[in-house]
Tab-separated table of C-alpha atoms in Angstrom:
chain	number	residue	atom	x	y	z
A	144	UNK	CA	-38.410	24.465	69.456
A	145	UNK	CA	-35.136	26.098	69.211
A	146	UNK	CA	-35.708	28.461	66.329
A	147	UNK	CA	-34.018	31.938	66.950
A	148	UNK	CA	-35.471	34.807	67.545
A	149	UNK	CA	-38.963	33.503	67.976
A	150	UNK	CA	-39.471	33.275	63.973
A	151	UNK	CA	-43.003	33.392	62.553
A	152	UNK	CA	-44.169	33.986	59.580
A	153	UNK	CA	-45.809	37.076	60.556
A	154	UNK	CA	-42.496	38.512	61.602
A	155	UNK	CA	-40.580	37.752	58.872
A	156	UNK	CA	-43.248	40.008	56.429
A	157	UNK	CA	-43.111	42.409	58.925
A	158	UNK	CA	-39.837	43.237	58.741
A	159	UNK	CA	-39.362	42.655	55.141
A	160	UNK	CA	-42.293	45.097	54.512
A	161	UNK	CA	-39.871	47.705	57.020
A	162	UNK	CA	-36.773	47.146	54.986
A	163	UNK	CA	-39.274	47.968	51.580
A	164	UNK	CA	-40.313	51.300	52.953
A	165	UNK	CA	-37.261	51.719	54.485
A	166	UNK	CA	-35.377	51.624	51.265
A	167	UNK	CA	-37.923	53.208	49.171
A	168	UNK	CA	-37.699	56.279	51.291
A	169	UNK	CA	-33.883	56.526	51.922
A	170	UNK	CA	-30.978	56.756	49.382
A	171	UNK	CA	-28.983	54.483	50.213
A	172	UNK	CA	-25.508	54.340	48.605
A	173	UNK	CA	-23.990	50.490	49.295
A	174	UNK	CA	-20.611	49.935	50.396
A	175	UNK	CA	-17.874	50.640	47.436
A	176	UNK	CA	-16.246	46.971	47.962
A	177	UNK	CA	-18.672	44.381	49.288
A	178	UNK	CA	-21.871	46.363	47.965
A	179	UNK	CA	-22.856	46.042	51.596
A	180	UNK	CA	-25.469	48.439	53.599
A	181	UNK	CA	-23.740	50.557	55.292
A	182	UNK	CA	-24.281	49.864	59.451
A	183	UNK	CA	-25.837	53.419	60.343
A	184	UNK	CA	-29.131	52.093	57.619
A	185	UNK	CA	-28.868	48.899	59.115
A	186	UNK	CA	-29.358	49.949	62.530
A	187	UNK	CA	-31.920	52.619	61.679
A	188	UNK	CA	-34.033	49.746	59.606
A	189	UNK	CA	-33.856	47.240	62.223
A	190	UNK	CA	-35.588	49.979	64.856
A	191	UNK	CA	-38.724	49.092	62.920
A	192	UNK	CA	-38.611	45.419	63.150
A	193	UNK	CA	-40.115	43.058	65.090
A	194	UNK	CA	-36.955	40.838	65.014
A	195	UNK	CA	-33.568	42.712	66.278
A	196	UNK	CA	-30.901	41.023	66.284
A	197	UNK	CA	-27.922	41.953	68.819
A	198	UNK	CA	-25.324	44.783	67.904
A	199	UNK	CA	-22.535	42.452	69.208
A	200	UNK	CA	-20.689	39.108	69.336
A	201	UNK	CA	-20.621	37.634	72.729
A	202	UNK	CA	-18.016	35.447	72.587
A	203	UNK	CA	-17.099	33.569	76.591
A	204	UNK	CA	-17.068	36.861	78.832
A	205	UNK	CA	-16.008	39.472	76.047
A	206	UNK	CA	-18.512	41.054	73.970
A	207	UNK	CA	-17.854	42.509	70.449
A	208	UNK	CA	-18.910	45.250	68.033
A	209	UNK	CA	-20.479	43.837	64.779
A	210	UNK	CA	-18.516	45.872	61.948
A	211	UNK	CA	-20.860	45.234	59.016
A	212	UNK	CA	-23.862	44.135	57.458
A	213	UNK	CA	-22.507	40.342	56.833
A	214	UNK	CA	-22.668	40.041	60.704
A	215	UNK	CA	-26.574	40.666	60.885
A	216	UNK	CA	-27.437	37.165	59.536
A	217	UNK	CA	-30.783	37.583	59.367
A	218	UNK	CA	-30.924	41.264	58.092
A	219	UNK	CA	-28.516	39.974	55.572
A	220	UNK	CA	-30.924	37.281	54.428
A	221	UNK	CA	-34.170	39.461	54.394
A	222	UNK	CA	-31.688	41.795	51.539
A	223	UNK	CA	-30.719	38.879	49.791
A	224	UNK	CA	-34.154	37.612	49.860
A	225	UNK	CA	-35.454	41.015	48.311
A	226	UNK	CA	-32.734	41.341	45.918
A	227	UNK	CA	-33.047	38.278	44.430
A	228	UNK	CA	-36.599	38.417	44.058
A	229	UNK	CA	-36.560	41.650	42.421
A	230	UNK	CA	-38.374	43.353	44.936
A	231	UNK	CA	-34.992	45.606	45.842
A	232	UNK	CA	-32.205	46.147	42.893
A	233	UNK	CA	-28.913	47.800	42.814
A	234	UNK	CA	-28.634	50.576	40.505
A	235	UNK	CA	-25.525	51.306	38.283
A	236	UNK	CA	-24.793	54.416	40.970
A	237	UNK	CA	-24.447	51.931	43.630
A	238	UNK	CA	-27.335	52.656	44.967
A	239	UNK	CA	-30.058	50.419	46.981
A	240	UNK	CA	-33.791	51.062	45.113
A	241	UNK	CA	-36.948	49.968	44.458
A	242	UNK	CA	-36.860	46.529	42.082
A	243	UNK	CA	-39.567	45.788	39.351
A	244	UNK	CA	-41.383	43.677	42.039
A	245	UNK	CA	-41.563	46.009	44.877
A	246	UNK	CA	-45.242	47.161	44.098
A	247	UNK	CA	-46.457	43.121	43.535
A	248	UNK	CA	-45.617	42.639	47.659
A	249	UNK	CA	-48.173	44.882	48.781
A	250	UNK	CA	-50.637	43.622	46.417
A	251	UNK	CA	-50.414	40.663	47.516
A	252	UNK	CA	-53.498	39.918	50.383
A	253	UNK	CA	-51.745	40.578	53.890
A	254	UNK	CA	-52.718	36.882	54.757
A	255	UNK	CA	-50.612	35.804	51.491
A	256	UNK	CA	-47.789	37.789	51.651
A	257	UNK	CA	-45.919	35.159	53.664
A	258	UNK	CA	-46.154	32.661	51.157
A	259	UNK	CA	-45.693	34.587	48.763
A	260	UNK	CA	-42.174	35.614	50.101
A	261	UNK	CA	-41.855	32.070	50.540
A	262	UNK	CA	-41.971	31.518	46.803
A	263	UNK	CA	-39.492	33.681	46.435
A	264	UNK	CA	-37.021	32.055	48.521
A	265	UNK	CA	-37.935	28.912	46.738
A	266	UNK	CA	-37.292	30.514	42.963
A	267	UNK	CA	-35.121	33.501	43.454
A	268	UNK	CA	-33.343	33.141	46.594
A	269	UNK	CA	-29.298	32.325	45.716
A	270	UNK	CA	-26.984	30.173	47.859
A	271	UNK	CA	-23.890	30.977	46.169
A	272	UNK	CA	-24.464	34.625	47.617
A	273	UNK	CA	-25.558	34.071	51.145
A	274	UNK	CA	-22.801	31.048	51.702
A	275	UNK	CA	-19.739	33.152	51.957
A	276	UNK	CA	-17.564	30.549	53.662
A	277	UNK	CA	-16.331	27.108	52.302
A	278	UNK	CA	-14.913	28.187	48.664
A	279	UNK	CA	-17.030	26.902	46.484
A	280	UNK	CA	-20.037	24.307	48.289
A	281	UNK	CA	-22.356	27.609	48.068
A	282	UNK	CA	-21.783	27.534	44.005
A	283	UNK	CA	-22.548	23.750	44.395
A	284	UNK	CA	-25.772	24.101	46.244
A	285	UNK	CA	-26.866	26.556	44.098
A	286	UNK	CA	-25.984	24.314	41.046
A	287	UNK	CA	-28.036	21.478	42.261
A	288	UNK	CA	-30.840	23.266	44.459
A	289	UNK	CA	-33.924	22.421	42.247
A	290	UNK	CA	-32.855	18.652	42.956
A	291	UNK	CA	-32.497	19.681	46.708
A	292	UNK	CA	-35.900	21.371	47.041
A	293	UNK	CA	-37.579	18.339	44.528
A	294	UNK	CA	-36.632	16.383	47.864
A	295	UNK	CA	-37.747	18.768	50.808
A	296	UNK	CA	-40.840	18.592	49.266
A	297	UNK	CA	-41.598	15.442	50.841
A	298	UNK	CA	-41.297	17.407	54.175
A	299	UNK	CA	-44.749	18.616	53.658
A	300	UNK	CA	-46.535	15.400	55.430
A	301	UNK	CA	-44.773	17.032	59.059
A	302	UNK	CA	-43.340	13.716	59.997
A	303	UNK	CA	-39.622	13.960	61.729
A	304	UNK	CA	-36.766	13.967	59.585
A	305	UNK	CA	-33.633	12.238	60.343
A	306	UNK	CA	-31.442	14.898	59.901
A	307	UNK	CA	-28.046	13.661	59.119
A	308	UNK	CA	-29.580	10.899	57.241
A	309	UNK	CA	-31.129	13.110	55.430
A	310	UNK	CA	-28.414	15.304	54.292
A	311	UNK	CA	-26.017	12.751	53.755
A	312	UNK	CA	-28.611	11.500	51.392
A	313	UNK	CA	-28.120	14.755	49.646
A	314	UNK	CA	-24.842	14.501	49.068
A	315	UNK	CA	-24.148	11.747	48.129
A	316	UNK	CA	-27.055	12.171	45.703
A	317	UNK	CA	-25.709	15.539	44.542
A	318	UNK	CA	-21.614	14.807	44.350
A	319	UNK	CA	-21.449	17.683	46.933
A	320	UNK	CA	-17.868	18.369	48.558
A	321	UNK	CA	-16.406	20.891	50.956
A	322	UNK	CA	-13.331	21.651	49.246
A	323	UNK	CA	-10.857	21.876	51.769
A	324	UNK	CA	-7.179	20.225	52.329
A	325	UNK	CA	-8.006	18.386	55.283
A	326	UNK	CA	-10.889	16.435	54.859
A	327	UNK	CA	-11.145	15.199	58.430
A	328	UNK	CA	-14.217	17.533	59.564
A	329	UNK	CA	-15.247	18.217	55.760
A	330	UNK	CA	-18.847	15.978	55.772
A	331	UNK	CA	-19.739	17.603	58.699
A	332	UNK	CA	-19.222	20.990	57.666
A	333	UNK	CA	-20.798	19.732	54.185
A	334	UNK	CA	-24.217	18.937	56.487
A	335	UNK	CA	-23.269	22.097	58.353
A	336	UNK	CA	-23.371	24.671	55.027
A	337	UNK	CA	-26.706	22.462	53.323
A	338	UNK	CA	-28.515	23.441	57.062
A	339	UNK	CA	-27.386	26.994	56.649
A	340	UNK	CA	-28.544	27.564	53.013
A	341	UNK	CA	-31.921	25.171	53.035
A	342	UNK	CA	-32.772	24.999	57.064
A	343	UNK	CA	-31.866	28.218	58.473
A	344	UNK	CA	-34.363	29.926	55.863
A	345	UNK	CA	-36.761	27.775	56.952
A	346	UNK	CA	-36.201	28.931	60.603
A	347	UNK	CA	-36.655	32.560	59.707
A	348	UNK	CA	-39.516	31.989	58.555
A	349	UNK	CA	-40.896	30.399	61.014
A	350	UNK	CA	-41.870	26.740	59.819
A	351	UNK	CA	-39.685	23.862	61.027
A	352	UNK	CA	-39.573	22.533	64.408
A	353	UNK	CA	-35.631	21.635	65.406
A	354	UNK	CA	-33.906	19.416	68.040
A	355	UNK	CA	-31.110	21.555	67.920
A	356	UNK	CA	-28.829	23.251	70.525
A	357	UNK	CA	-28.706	26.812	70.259
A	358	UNK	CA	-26.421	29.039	67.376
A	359	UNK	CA	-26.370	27.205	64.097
A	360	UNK	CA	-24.247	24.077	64.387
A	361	UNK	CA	-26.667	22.065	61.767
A	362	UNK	CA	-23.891	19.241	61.667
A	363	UNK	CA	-25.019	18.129	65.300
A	364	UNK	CA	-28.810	18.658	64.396
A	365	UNK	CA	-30.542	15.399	65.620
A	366	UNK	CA	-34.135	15.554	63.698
A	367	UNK	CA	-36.701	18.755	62.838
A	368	UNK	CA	-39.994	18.536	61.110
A	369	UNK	CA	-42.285	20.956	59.558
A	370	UNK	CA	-44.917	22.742	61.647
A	371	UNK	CA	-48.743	23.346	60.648
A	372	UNK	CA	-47.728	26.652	58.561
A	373	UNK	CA	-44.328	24.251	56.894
A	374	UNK	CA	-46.643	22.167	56.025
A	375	UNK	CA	-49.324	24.119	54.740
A	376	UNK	CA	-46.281	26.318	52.344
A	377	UNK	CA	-44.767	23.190	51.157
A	378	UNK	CA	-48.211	21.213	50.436
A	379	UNK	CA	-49.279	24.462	48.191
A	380	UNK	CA	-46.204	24.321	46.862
A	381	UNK	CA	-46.260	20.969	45.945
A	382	UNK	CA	-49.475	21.657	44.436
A	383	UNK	CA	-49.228	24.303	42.074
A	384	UNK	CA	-45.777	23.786	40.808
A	385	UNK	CA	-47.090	24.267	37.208
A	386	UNK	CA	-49.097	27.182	37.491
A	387	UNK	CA	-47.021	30.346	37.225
A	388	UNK	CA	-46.788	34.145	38.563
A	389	UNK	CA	-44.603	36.557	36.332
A	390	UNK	CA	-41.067	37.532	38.545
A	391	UNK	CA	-41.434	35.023	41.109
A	392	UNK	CA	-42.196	31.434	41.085
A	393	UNK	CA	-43.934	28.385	38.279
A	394	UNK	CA	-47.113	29.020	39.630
A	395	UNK	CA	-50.254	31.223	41.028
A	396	UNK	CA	-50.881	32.540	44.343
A	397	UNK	CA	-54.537	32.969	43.356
């Protein structure tokens, strides 16, 4: 498996627990512009994960600074994440707080917390936001995700999934377009931006296994199934889409 950073599901609560306490014991004023942390919190909160990712850009022989939050992909997912699912808000001071759901996290059984986050990416988690690139296909995705995830789903029986098949499927299915002049490369990067808003989550978490090169070039992805826990989150998923828990998903996770 090619997932980065060694992903688990254990490491993703982990470190979303760290950001929690991080936040709940620091003021922490956002960027004026891009309502961004600024990069002093972000390195400071990523000292307490499991997970760090890199402080530069390698890019051939020449390495570079990252500048700001947006270049910590996966820090900038775990915010999103907690934003969206109301466990973090922003205040009207432009400040980073606690969220109406911060409390339900850690009442959650230790054992179910990962699910339980995974719920959240399912009903709260926004493509539109964490797509920046490619005008408007993260507005699209986000426009047509319950469709999308009515057909991942089907994942949850961990047999291999053609990728490209797969998405193509998708969009078709959907009417999704990258918007773009030339349209010579634009289905690719269309499978490209559906791996980065439905797959790489998945990775983070911990749950799929990929035949993928390394970085996150979905649009070359050969196949990837789900592994015993993707299976097991999906499945339960699957099978309590009508029950419901207040803030975060359709259903129970007792």
């Amino acid at each position: 498996m090619n997932a980065p950073f060694h992903s688990s599901p254990d490491a993703i609560v982990h470190d979303f627990e760290a950001l929690l306490r991080y936040v709940a014991g620091e003021k922490i004023a956002l960027t004026p512009k891009q309502k961004l942390v600024p990069l002093r919190h972000v390195k400071k909160v990523m000292e307490h994960f499991q997970v760090k990712e890199s402080h530069e850009h390698i890019i051939g022989d020449v390495a570079y600074k990252k500048r700001d939050e947006s270049e910590y992909h996966r820090f900038s997912f775990l915010d999103l994440l907690a934003i969206g699912g109301g466990f973090l808000k922003i205040t009207g001071r432009n400040l980073l707080a606690k969220g109406p759901n911060w409390e339900t996290l850690f009442a959650v059984r230790p054992e179910e917390r990962g699910f339980h986050l995974f719920c959240a990416l399912r009903y709260s988690f926004n493509s539109e936001n964490w797509l920046m690139c490619g005008g408007d296909f993260g507005k699209q995705l986000e426009e047509k995700s319950e469709m999308i995830w009515s057909r991942m789903l089907h994942w949850s029986d961990g047999k291999v999934i053609d990728w490209r098949f797969w998405a193509q499927e998708i969009i078709r299915a959907c009417g999704l377009r990258w918007n773009s002049i030339d349209q010579t490369h634009a289905e690719g990067l269309a499978i490209w931006g559906l791996g980065y808003c439905f797959l790489k989550p998945l990775e983070y978490f911990g749950l799929v296994e990929a035949d993928k090169k390394e970085g996150d070039d979905f649009a070359r992805l050969q196949s990837f199934r789900l592994n015993r826990v993707g299976c097991d989150y999906f499945g339960r998923l699957f099978a309590k889409v009508d029950k419901s828990i207040s803030g975060i998903s359709p259903f129970s996770l007792n």
